[in-house]
PDB file of C-alpha atoms and ligand atoms in Angstrom:
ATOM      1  CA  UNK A   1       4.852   1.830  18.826  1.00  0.00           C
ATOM      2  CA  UNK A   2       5.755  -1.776  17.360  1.00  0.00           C
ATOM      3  CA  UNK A   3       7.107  -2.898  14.171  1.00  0.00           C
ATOM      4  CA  UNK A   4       4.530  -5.472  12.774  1.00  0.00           C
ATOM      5  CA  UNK A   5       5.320  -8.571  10.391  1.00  0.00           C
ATOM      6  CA  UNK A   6       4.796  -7.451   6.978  1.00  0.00           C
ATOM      7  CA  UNK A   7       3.618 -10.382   5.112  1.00  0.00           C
ATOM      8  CA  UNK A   8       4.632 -11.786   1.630  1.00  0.00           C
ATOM      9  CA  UNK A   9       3.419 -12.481  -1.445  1.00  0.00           C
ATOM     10  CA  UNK A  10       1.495 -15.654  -1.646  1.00  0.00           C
ATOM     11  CA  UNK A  11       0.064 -15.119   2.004  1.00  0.00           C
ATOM     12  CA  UNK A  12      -3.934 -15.370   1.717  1.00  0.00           C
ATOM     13  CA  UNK A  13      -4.781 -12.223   3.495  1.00  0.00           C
ATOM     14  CA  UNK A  14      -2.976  -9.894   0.557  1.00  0.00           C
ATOM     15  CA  UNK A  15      -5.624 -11.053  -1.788  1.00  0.00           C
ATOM     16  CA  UNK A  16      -8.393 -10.233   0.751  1.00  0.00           C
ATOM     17  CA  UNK A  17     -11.032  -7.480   0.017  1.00  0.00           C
ATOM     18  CA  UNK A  18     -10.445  -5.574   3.527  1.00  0.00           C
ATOM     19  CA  UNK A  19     -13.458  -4.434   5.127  1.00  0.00           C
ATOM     20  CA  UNK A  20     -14.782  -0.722   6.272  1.00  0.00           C
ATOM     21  CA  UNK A  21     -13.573   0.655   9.221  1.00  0.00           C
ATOM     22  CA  UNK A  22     -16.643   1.368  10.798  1.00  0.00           C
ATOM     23  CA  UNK A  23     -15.418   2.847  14.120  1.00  0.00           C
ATOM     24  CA  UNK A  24     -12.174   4.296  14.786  1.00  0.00           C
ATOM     25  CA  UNK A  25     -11.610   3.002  18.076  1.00  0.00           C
ATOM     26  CA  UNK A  26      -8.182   3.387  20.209  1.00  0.00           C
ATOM     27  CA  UNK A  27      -7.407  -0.318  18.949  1.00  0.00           C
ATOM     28  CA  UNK A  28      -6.993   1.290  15.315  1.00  0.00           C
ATOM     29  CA  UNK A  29      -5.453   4.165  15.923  1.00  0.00           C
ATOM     30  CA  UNK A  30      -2.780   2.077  17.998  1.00  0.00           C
ATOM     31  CA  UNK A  31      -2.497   0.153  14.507  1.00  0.00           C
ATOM     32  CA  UNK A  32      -2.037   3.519  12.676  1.00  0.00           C
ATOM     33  CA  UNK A  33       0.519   3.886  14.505  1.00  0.00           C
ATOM     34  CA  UNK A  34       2.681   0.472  14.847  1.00  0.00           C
ATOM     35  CA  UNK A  35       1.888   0.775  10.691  1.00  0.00           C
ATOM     36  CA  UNK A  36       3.837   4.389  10.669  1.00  0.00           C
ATOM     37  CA  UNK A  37       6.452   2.820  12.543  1.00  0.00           C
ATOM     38  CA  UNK A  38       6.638  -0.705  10.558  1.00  0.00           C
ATOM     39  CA  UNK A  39       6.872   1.039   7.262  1.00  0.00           C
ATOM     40  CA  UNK A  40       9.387   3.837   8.199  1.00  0.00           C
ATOM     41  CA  UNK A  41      11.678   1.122   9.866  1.00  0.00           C
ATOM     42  CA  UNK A  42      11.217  -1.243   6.732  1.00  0.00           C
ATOM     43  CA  UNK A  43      11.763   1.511   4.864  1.00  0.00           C
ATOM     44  CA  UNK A  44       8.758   1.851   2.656  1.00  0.00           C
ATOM     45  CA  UNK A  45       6.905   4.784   1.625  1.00  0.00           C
ATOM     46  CA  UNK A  46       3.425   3.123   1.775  1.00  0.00           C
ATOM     47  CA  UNK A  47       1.474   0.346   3.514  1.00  0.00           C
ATOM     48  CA  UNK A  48      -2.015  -0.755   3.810  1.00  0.00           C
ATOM     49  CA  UNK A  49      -3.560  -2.969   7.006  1.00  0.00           C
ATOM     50  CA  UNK A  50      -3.715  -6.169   5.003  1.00  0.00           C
ATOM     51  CA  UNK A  51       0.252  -6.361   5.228  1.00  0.00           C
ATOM     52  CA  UNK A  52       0.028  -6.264   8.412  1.00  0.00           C
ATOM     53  CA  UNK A  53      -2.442  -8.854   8.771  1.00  0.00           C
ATOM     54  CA  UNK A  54      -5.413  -6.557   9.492  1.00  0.00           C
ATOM     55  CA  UNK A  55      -8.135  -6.942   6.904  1.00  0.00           C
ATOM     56  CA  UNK A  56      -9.162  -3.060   7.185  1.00  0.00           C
ATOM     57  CA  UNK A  57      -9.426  -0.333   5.201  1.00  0.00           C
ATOM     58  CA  UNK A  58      -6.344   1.725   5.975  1.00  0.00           C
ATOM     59  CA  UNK A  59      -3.317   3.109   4.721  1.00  0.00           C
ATOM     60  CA  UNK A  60      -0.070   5.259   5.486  1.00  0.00           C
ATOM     61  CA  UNK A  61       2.059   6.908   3.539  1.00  0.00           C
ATOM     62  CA  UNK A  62       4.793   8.853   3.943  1.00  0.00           C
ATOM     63  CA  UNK A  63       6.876   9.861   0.747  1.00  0.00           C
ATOM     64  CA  UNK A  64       9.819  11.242   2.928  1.00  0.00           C
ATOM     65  CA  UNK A  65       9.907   7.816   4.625  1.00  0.00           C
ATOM     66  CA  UNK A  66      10.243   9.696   8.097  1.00  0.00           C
ATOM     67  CA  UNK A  67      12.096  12.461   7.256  1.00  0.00           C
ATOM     68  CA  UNK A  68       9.319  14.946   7.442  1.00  0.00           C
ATOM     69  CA  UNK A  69       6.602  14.782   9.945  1.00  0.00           C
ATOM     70  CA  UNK A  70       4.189  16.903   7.839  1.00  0.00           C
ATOM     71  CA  UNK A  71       4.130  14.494   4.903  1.00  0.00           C
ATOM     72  CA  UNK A  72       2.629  11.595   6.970  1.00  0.00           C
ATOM     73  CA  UNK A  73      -0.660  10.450   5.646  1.00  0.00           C
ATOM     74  CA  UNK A  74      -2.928   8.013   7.770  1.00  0.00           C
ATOM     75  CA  UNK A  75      -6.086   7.491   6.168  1.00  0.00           C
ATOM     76  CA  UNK A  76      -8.820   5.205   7.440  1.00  0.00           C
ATOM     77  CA  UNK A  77     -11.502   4.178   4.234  1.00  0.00           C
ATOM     78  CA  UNK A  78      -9.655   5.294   1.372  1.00  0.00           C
ATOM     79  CA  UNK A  79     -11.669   5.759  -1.703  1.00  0.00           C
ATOM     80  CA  UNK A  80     -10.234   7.346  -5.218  1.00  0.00           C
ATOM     81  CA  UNK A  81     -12.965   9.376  -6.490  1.00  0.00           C
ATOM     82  CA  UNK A  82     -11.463  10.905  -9.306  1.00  0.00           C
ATOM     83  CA  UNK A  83      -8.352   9.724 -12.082  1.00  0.00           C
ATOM     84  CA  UNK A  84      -6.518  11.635 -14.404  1.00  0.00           C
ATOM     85  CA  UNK A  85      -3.845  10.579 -16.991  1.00  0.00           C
ATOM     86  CA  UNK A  86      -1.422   7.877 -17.184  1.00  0.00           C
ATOM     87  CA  UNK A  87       1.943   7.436 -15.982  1.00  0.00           C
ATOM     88  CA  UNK A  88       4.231   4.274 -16.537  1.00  0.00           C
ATOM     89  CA  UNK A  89       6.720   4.032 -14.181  1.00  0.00           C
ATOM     90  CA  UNK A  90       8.578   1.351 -11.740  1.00  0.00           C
ATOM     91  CA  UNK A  91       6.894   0.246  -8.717  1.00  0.00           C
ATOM     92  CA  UNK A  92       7.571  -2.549  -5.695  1.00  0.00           C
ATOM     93  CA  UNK A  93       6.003  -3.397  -2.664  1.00  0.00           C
ATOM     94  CA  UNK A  94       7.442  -5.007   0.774  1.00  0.00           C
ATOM     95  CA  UNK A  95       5.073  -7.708   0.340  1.00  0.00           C
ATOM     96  CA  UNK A  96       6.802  -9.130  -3.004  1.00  0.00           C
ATOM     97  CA  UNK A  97      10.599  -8.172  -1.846  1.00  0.00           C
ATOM     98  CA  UNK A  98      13.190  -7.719  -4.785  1.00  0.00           C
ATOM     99  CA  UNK A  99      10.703  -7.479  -7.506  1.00  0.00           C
ATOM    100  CA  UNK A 100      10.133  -3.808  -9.403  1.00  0.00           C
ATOM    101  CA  UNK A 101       8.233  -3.692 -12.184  1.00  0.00           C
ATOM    102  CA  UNK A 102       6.843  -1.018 -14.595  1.00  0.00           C
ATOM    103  CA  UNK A 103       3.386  -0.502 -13.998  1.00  0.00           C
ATOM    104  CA  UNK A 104       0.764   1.956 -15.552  1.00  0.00           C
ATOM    105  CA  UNK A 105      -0.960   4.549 -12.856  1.00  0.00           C
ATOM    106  CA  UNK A 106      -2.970   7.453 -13.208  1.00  0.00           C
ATOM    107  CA  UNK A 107      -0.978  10.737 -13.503  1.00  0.00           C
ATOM    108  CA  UNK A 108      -3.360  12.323 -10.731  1.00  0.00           C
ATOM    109  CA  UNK A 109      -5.730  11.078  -8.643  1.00  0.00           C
ATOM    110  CA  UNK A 110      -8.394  12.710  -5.957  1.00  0.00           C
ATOM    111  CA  UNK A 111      -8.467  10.508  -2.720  1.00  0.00           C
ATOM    112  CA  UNK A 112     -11.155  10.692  -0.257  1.00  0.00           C
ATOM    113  CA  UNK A 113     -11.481   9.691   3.187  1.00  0.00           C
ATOM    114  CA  UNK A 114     -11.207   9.562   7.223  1.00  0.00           C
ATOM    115  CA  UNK A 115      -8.364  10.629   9.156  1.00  0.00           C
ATOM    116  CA  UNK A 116      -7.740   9.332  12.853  1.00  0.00           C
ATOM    117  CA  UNK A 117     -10.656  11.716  14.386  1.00  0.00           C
ATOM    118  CA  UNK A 118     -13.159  10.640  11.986  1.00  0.00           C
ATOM    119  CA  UNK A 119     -12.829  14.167   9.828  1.00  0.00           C
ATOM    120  CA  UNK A 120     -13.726  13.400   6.092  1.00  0.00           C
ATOM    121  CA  UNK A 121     -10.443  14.668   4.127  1.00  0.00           C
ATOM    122  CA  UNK A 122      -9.409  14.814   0.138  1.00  0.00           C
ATOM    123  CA  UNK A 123      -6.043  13.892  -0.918  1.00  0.00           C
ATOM    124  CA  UNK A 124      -5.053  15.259  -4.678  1.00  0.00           C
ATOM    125  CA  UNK A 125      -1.890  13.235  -5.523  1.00  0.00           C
ATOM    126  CA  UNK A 126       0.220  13.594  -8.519  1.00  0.00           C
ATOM    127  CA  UNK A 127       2.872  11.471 -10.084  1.00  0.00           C
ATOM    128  CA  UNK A 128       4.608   9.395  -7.157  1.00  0.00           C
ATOM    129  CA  UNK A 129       1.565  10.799  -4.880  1.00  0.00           C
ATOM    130  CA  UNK A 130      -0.996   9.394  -7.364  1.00  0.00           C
ATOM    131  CA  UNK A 131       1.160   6.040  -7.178  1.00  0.00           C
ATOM    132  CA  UNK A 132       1.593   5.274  -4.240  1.00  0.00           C
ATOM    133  CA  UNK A 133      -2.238   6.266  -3.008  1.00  0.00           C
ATOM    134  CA  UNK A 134      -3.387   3.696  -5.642  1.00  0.00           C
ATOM    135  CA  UNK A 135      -0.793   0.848  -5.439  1.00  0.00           C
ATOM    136  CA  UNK A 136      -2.506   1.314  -1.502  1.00  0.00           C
ATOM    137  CA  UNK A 137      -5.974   1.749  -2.237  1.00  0.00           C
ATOM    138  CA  UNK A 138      -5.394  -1.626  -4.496  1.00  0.00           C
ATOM    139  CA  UNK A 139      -3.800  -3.670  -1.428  1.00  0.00           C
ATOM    140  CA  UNK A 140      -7.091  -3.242   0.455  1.00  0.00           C
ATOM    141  CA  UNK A 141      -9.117  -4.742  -2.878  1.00  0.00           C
ATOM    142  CA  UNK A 142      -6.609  -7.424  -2.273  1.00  0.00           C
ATOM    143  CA  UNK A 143      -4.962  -6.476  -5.108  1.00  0.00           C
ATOM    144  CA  UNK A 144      -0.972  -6.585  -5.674  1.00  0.00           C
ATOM    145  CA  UNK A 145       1.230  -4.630  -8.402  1.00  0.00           C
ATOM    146  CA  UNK A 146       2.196  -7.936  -9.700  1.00  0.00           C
ATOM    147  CA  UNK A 147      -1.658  -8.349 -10.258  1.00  0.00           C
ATOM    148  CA  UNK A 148      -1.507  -5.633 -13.140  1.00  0.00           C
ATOM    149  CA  UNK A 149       1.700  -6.762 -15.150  1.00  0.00           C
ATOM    150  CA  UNK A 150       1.081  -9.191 -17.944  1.00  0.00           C
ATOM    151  CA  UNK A 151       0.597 -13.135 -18.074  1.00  0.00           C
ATOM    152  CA  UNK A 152       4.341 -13.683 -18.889  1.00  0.00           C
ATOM    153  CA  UNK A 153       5.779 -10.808 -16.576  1.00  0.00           C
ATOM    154  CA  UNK A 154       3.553 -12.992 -13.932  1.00  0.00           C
ATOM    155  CA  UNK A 155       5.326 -16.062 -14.754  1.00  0.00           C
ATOM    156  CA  UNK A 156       8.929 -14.905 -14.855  1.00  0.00           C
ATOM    157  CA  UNK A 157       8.324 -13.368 -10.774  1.00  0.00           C
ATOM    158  CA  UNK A 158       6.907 -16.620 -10.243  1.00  0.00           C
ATOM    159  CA  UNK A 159      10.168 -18.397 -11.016  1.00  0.00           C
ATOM    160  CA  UNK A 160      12.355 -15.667  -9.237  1.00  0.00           C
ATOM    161  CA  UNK A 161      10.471 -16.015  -6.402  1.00  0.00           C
ATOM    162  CA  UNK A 162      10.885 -19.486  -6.552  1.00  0.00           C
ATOM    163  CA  UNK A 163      14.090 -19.633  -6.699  1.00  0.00           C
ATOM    164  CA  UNK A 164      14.672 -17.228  -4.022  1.00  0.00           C
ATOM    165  CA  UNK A 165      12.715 -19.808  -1.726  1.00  0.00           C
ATOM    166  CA  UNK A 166      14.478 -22.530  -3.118  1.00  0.00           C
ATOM    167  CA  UNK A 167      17.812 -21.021  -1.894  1.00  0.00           C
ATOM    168  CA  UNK A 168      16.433 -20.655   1.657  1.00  0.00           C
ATOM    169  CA  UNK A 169      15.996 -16.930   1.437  1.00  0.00           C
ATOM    170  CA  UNK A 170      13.353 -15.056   3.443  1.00  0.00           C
ATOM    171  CA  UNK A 171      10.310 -14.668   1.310  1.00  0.00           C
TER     172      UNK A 171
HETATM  173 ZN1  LIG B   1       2.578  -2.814  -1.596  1.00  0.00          ZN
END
């Protein structure tokens, strides 16, 4: 396994529409796997192909951020089928680094997709679950969490990202 660049805000791939994985080939489930291993090492809990550079539909998660095996999630297409209730909470993402924000999420959501073999399987996430699958689900509609927060919110990251850069800091 490899640990892949995650890319940053700003980078024109993260506001992409990825496309459907239409075979699951050896080449994605190799990229299933460098994903695991980028997002457990970065650590993150979450992270969809576009971070990675990889304009495809699919996503791991993995709450425990490696501590349990069993609460790994790959799933290839992604779809959330069905929403319940609202839940404002704070969120981030290792493509804009040192910005949380509060942002509004369904309470509990019904996920549906592929896992590695092709099998059709349903994810029912609540809370953090429900979260995380949708903060995901929106990086493949090219979507970030900074995309949800208001006009001014937008334009106060904006200027602490820009000063980050201006200091010489990674972005
Ligand atoms: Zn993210």
């Amino acid at each position: 396994m490899a640990v892949l660049e995650i890319l940053t805000i700003g980078h024109p791939m993260l506001s992409k529409k990825a496309e459907r994985v239409e075979k699951i080939d050896p080449a994605l489930v190799r990229l299933a796997m460098d994903m695991v291993e980028t997002m457990r090492r970065a650590p993150g809990i979450g992270l969809a192909a576009p971070q990675v550079n990889v304009g495809k539909r699919l996503i791991t998660i993995d709450l425990s951020v490696g501590e349990k095996e069993d609460e790994l999630i790959i799933l290839v297409n992604p779809e959330i089928v069905r929403q319940e209730g609202e839940v404002v909470g704070e969120e981030g993402c290792l493509s804009v680094p040192d910005i949380r924000e509060k942002v509004a999420r369904p309470y509990r959501v019904l996920v549906k997709g592929q896992d590695l073999e092709g099998r059709e399987v349903e994810i029912e996430g609540e809370d953090m679950m429900a979260r995380v699958l949708c903060h995901e689900v929106d990086h493949l509609d090219g979507k970030l969490f900074t995309d949800r927060l208001s006009p001014l919110k937008k334009t106060l990251i904006r200027k602490k990202l820009k000063k980050t850069a201006d200091t010489g800091l990674k972005l």
